Structure formats: C-alpha cells, structure tokens
Amino acid sequence: MVLLTACATVDDRLQSAAIQTAKVEAEKTLPDYPADCRRKARSGIRAGEPLDVALIRTDQALGRANARVQRCASWYDEIKYGFARSGDE
C-alpha cells in the first residue's frame, strides 16, 4: 500500500504540472494585429496627370508601403521573440 500511495503522489504531481503547463500555454495569446499593417497603399495618381508626377507619386507610395512592411515585420519579430523567451522560463 505504501508503494501505491507513492505512485499516486507522483501521478498527482504529474497531473498538477500538466495542468499548470496548460494554463501557461492558454495564457499565450497573440495581440491584435496593428491596424497600420492592414492598410493598403495607393499611388494617388489622377487621370490626366503628367507622367513625371505620376512616377513621383507612385515612388512615394511604394516607399510608404515598404516602410509599413518593415514596421510590421519588426512588430512580428518582437512578438515571436517574446513567445520564444516565455517558453524558456
């Protein structure tokens, strides 16, 4: 009987550890994706504009879109790093 009691204690500890691990994992939720990362870029070209103006507007829009991609990628990298670190603790 002593041996069975000891096994129950180990099983209880394992079950308790599993429950605690599940609680920690359940608390890991992703934050909302930034609204800025969902925005779409438009060049703002208007019908009849000279081609040089259209090219400038397009280049500026592309620059804004690329900057947004960089911000969103950095945001994601920080989130990913945070989740990886929380698993190490």
Tab-separated table of N, CA and C in Angstrom:
chain	number	residue	atom	x	y	z
A	1	MET	N	0.815	-1.193	0.000
A	1	MET	CA	0.000	0.000	0.000
A	1	MET	C	0.858	1.257	0.000
A	2	VAL	N	1.987	1.198	0.655
A	2	VAL	CA	2.874	2.349	0.688
A	2	VAL	C	3.342	2.676	-0.724
A	3	LEU	N	3.635	1.655	-1.501
A	3	LEU	CA	4.084	1.884	-2.865
A	3	LEU	C	2.981	2.521	-3.712
A	4	LEU	N	1.761	2.108	-3.530
A	4	LEU	CA	0.659	2.680	-4.294
A	4	LEU	C	0.437	4.144	-3.922
A	5	THR	N	0.592	4.455	-2.667
A	5	THR	CA	0.438	5.840	-2.233
A	5	THR	C	1.510	6.716	-2.873
A	6	ALA	N	2.722	6.220	-2.925
A	6	ALA	CA	3.813	6.975	-3.535
A	6	ALA	C	3.547	7.194	-5.022
A	7	CYS	N	3.013	6.190	-5.704
A	7	CYS	CA	2.705	6.330	-7.130
A	7	CYS	C	1.609	7.362	-7.337
A	8	ALA	N	0.631	7.361	-6.479
A	8	ALA	CA	-0.449	8.335	-6.602
A	8	ALA	C	0.104	9.744	-6.441
A	9	THR	N	1.052	9.917	-5.555
A	9	THR	CA	1.652	11.232	-5.349
A	9	THR	C	2.396	11.682	-6.602
A	10	VAL	N	3.140	10.769	-7.214
A	10	VAL	CA	3.846	11.104	-8.452
A	10	VAL	C	2.842	11.428	-9.547
A	11	ASP	N	1.799	10.633	-9.664
A	11	ASP	CA	0.765	10.903	-10.663
A	11	ASP	C	0.095	12.248	-10.404
A	12	ASP	N	-0.166	12.531	-9.128
A	12	ASP	CA	-0.769	13.823	-8.786
A	12	ASP	C	0.149	14.974	-9.185
A	13	ARG	N	1.440	14.798	-8.938
A	13	ARG	CA	2.402	15.839	-9.314
A	13	ARG	C	2.460	16.016	-10.821
A	14	LEU	N	2.445	14.904	-11.531
A	14	LEU	CA	2.468	14.986	-12.997
A	14	LEU	C	1.213	15.678	-13.516
A	15	GLN	N	0.083	15.313	-12.947
A	15	GLN	CA	-1.173	15.928	-13.375
A	15	GLN	C	-1.172	17.417	-13.040
A	16	SER	N	-0.690	17.765	-11.867
A	16	SER	CA	-0.615	19.167	-11.467
A	16	SER	C	0.314	19.945	-12.398
A	17	ALA	N	1.440	19.354	-12.736
A	17	ALA	CA	2.384	20.006	-13.656
A	17	ALA	C	1.760	20.173	-15.043
A	18	ALA	N	1.029	19.171	-15.484
A	18	ALA	CA	0.381	19.251	-16.796
A	18	ALA	C	-0.679	20.351	-16.809
A	19	ILE	N	-1.423	20.455	-15.723
A	19	ILE	CA	-2.449	21.498	-15.627
A	19	ILE	C	-1.795	22.872	-15.621
A	20	GLN	N	-0.728	23.023	-14.869
A	20	GLN	CA	-0.018	24.301	-14.807
A	20	GLN	C	0.548	24.673	-16.176
A	21	THR	N	1.130	23.707	-16.861
A	21	THR	CA	1.672	23.956	-18.202
A	21	THR	C	0.559	24.369	-19.159
A	22	ALA	N	-0.574	23.701	-19.073
A	22	ALA	CA	-1.706	24.045	-19.939
A	22	ALA	C	-2.199	25.460	-19.659
A	23	LYS	N	-2.227	25.845	-18.400
A	23	LYS	CA	-2.657	27.205	-18.050
A	23	LYS	C	-1.706	28.243	-18.629
A	24	VAL	N	-0.418	27.987	-18.529
A	24	VAL	CA	0.569	28.923	-19.066
A	24	VAL	C	0.422	29.022	-20.582
A	25	GLU	N	0.274	27.903	-21.245
A	25	GLU	CA	0.122	27.902	-22.703
A	25	GLU	C	-1.167	28.608	-23.118
A	26	ALA	N	-2.232	28.427	-22.334
A	26	ALA	CA	-3.508	29.056	-22.663
A	26	ALA	C	-3.431	30.574	-22.529
A	27	GLU	N	-2.558	31.058	-21.677
A	27	GLU	CA	-2.416	32.497	-21.483
A	27	GLU	C	-1.648	33.158	-22.619
A	28	LYS	N	-0.990	32.383	-23.450
A	28	LYS	CA	-0.238	32.925	-24.578
A	28	LYS	C	-1.203	33.218	-25.719
A	29	THR	N	-1.628	34.436	-25.799
A	29	THR	CA	-2.492	34.835	-26.905
A	29	THR	C	-1.809	35.961	-27.661
A	30	LEU	N	-1.977	35.945	-28.936
A	30	LEU	CA	-1.378	36.991	-29.762
A	30	LEU	C	-2.136	38.298	-29.574
A	31	PRO	N	-1.416	39.401	-29.543
A	31	PRO	CA	-2.098	40.694	-29.509
A	31	PRO	C	-2.742	40.965	-30.865
A	32	ASP	N	-3.624	41.935	-30.895
A	32	ASP	CA	-4.259	42.297	-32.159
A	32	ASP	C	-3.210	42.786	-33.146
A	33	TYR	N	-3.409	42.426	-34.390
A	33	TYR	CA	-2.509	42.865	-35.456
A	33	TYR	C	-2.689	44.369	-35.631
A	34	PRO	N	-1.621	45.124	-35.714
A	34	PRO	CA	-1.752	46.577	-35.844
A	34	PRO	C	-2.560	46.968	-37.071
A	35	ALA	N	-3.451	47.932	-36.887
A	35	ALA	CA	-4.295	48.388	-37.997
A	35	ALA	C	-3.449	48.921	-39.149
A	36	ASP	N	-2.327	49.562	-38.817
A	36	ASP	CA	-1.450	50.099	-39.851
A	36	ASP	C	-0.962	49.000	-40.787
A	37	CYS	N	-0.775	47.800	-40.244
A	37	CYS	CA	-0.267	46.695	-41.063
A	37	CYS	C	-1.312	46.175	-42.043
A	38	ARG	N	-2.555	46.517	-41.831
A	38	ARG	CA	-3.630	46.065	-42.726
A	38	ARG	C	-3.949	47.088	-43.833
A	39	ARG	N	-3.385	48.264	-43.718
A	39	ARG	CA	-3.673	49.299	-44.710
A	39	ARG	C	-3.093	48.938	-46.063
A	40	LYS	N	-3.784	49.357	-47.089
A	40	LYS	CA	-3.308	49.150	-48.459
A	40	LYS	C	-2.796	50.477	-48.999
A	41	ALA	N	-1.824	50.411	-49.859
A	41	ALA	CA	-1.235	51.616	-50.438
A	41	ALA	C	-1.833	51.900	-51.811
A	42	ARG	N	-2.013	53.179	-52.063
A	42	ARG	CA	-2.461	53.629	-53.385
A	42	ARG	C	-1.524	54.745	-53.818
A	43	SER	N	-1.315	54.840	-55.100
A	43	SER	CA	-0.371	55.846	-55.588
A	43	SER	C	-0.967	57.248	-55.568
A	44	GLY	N	-2.255	57.374	-55.713
A	44	GLY	CA	-2.887	58.688	-55.737
A	44	GLY	C	-2.783	59.377	-57.086
A	45	ILE	N	-2.446	58.613	-58.103
A	45	ILE	CA	-2.352	59.183	-59.454
A	45	ILE	C	-3.747	59.573	-59.923
A	46	ARG	N	-3.824	60.739	-60.532
A	46	ARG	CA	-5.108	61.217	-61.065
A	46	ARG	C	-5.055	61.176	-62.593
A	47	ALA	N	-6.197	60.943	-63.172
A	47	ALA	CA	-6.276	60.895	-64.635
A	47	ALA	C	-5.811	62.227	-65.222
A	48	GLY	N	-4.975	62.141	-66.214
A	48	GLY	CA	-4.508	63.323	-66.925
A	48	GLY	C	-3.254	63.950	-66.334
A	49	GLU	N	-2.730	63.409	-65.229
A	49	GLU	CA	-1.502	63.968	-64.654
A	49	GLU	C	-0.322	63.652	-65.563
A	50	PRO	N	0.655	64.535	-65.575
A	50	PRO	CA	1.867	64.242	-66.359
A	50	PRO	C	2.555	62.984	-65.819
A	51	LEU	N	3.238	62.290	-66.689
A	51	LEU	CA	3.873	61.038	-66.298
A	51	LEU	C	4.939	61.225	-65.217
A	52	ASP	N	5.663	62.348	-65.256
A	52	ASP	CA	6.680	62.544	-64.224
A	52	ASP	C	6.048	62.692	-62.845
A	53	VAL	N	4.914	63.361	-62.754
A	53	VAL	CA	4.204	63.496	-61.481
A	53	VAL	C	3.661	62.132	-61.046
A	54	ALA	N	3.138	61.377	-61.989
A	54	ALA	CA	2.624	60.040	-61.684
A	54	ALA	C	3.731	59.140	-61.159
A	55	LEU	N	4.909	59.234	-61.770
A	55	LEU	CA	6.038	58.426	-61.328
A	55	LEU	C	6.458	58.815	-59.903
A	56	ILE	N	6.502	60.106	-59.616
A	56	ILE	CA	6.868	60.566	-58.272
A	56	ILE	C	5.862	60.064	-57.247
A	57	ARG	N	4.577	60.204	-57.554
A	57	ARG	CA	3.532	59.739	-56.620
A	57	ARG	C	3.632	58.230	-56.386
A	58	THR	N	3.875	57.493	-57.449
A	58	THR	CA	3.989	56.037	-57.333
A	58	THR	C	5.194	55.658	-56.487
A	59	ASP	N	6.315	56.338	-56.717
A	59	ASP	CA	7.524	56.057	-55.945
A	59	ASP	C	7.311	56.379	-54.468
A	60	GLN	N	6.641	57.471	-54.167
A	60	GLN	CA	6.357	57.821	-52.769
A	60	GLN	C	5.440	56.790	-52.116
A	61	ALA	N	4.424	56.339	-52.845
A	61	ALA	CA	3.504	55.329	-52.311
A	61	ALA	C	4.247	54.020	-52.049
A	62	LEU	N	5.134	53.661	-52.949
A	62	LEU	CA	5.922	52.448	-52.769
A	62	LEU	C	6.838	52.573	-51.549
A	63	GLY	N	7.427	53.729	-51.364
A	63	GLY	CA	8.270	53.966	-50.196
A	63	GLY	C	7.470	53.831	-48.896
A	64	ARG	N	6.253	54.386	-48.866
A	64	ARG	CA	5.401	54.255	-47.671
A	64	ARG	C	5.019	52.800	-47.426
A	65	ALA	N	4.703	52.075	-48.493
A	65	ALA	CA	4.323	50.665	-48.350
A	65	ALA	C	5.500	49.839	-47.840
A	66	ASN	N	6.695	50.100	-48.351
A	66	ASN	CA	7.874	49.364	-47.886
A	66	ASN	C	8.183	49.672	-46.430
A	67	ALA	N	8.014	50.923	-46.020
A	67	ALA	CA	8.231	51.288	-44.617
A	67	ALA	C	7.230	50.563	-43.725
A	68	ARG	N	5.991	50.449	-44.188
A	68	ARG	CA	4.957	49.737	-43.420
A	68	ARG	C	5.322	48.260	-43.278
A	69	VAL	N	5.796	47.661	-44.350
A	69	VAL	CA	6.213	46.251	-44.302
A	69	VAL	C	7.313	46.076	-43.264
A	70	GLN	N	8.267	46.993	-43.232
A	70	GLN	CA	9.351	46.911	-42.253
A	70	GLN	C	8.829	47.037	-40.820
A	71	ARG	N	7.908	47.979	-40.582
A	71	ARG	CA	7.332	48.137	-39.239
A	71	ARG	C	6.591	46.884	-38.812
A	72	CYS	N	5.805	46.337	-39.715
A	72	CYS	CA	5.016	45.145	-39.387
A	72	CYS	C	5.921	43.930	-39.168
A	73	ALA	N	6.963	43.819	-39.955
A	73	ALA	CA	7.906	42.707	-39.775
A	73	ALA	C	8.623	42.835	-38.438
A	74	SER	N	8.997	44.040	-38.059
A	74	SER	CA	9.643	44.252	-36.763
A	74	SER	C	8.690	43.908	-35.621
A	75	TRP	N	7.429	44.311	-35.759
A	75	TRP	CA	6.417	44.004	-34.748
A	75	TRP	C	6.301	42.489	-34.590
A	76	TYR	N	6.208	41.781	-35.708
A	76	TYR	CA	6.078	40.326	-35.663
A	76	TYR	C	7.310	39.678	-35.042
A	77	ASP	N	8.485	40.164	-35.414
A	77	ASP	CA	9.722	39.606	-34.861
A	77	ASP	C	9.770	39.771	-33.346
A	78	GLU	N	9.315	40.919	-32.836
A	78	GLU	CA	9.282	41.137	-31.384
A	78	GLU	C	8.313	40.171	-30.705
A	79	ILE	N	7.147	39.972	-31.312
A	79	ILE	CA	6.161	39.048	-30.756
A	79	ILE	C	6.729	37.633	-30.744
A	80	LYS	N	7.315	37.224	-31.851
A	80	LYS	CA	7.889	35.881	-31.965
A	80	LYS	C	8.993	35.683	-30.931
A	81	TYR	N	9.848	36.681	-30.750
A	81	TYR	CA	10.926	36.605	-29.777
A	81	TYR	C	10.351	36.490	-28.369
A	82	GLY	N	9.305	37.247	-28.082
A	82	GLY	CA	8.668	37.177	-26.755
A	82	GLY	C	8.089	35.813	-26.474
A	83	PHE	N	7.448	35.203	-27.464
A	83	PHE	CA	6.905	33.864	-27.262
A	83	PHE	C	8.007	32.839	-27.088
A	84	ALA	N	9.085	32.983	-27.823
A	84	ALA	CA	10.198	32.043	-27.687
A	84	ALA	C	10.834	32.162	-26.318
A	85	ARG	N	10.975	33.370	-25.811
A	85	ARG	CA	11.566	33.579	-24.485
A	85	ARG	C	10.664	33.048	-23.376
A	86	SER	N	9.347	33.196	-23.533
A	86	SER	CA	8.443	32.734	-22.475
A	86	SER	C	8.455	31.220	-22.360
A	87	GLY	N	8.835	30.522	-23.420
A	87	GLY	CA	8.955	29.064	-23.357
A	87	GLY	C	10.203	28.617	-22.654
A	88	ASP	N	11.214	29.503	-22.549
A	88	ASP	CA	12.479	29.160	-21.898
A	88	ASP	C	12.391	29.267	-20.386
A	89	GLU	N	11.415	30.010	-19.898
A	89	GLU	CA	11.338	30.252	-18.459
A	89	GLU	C	10.753	29.101	-17.706
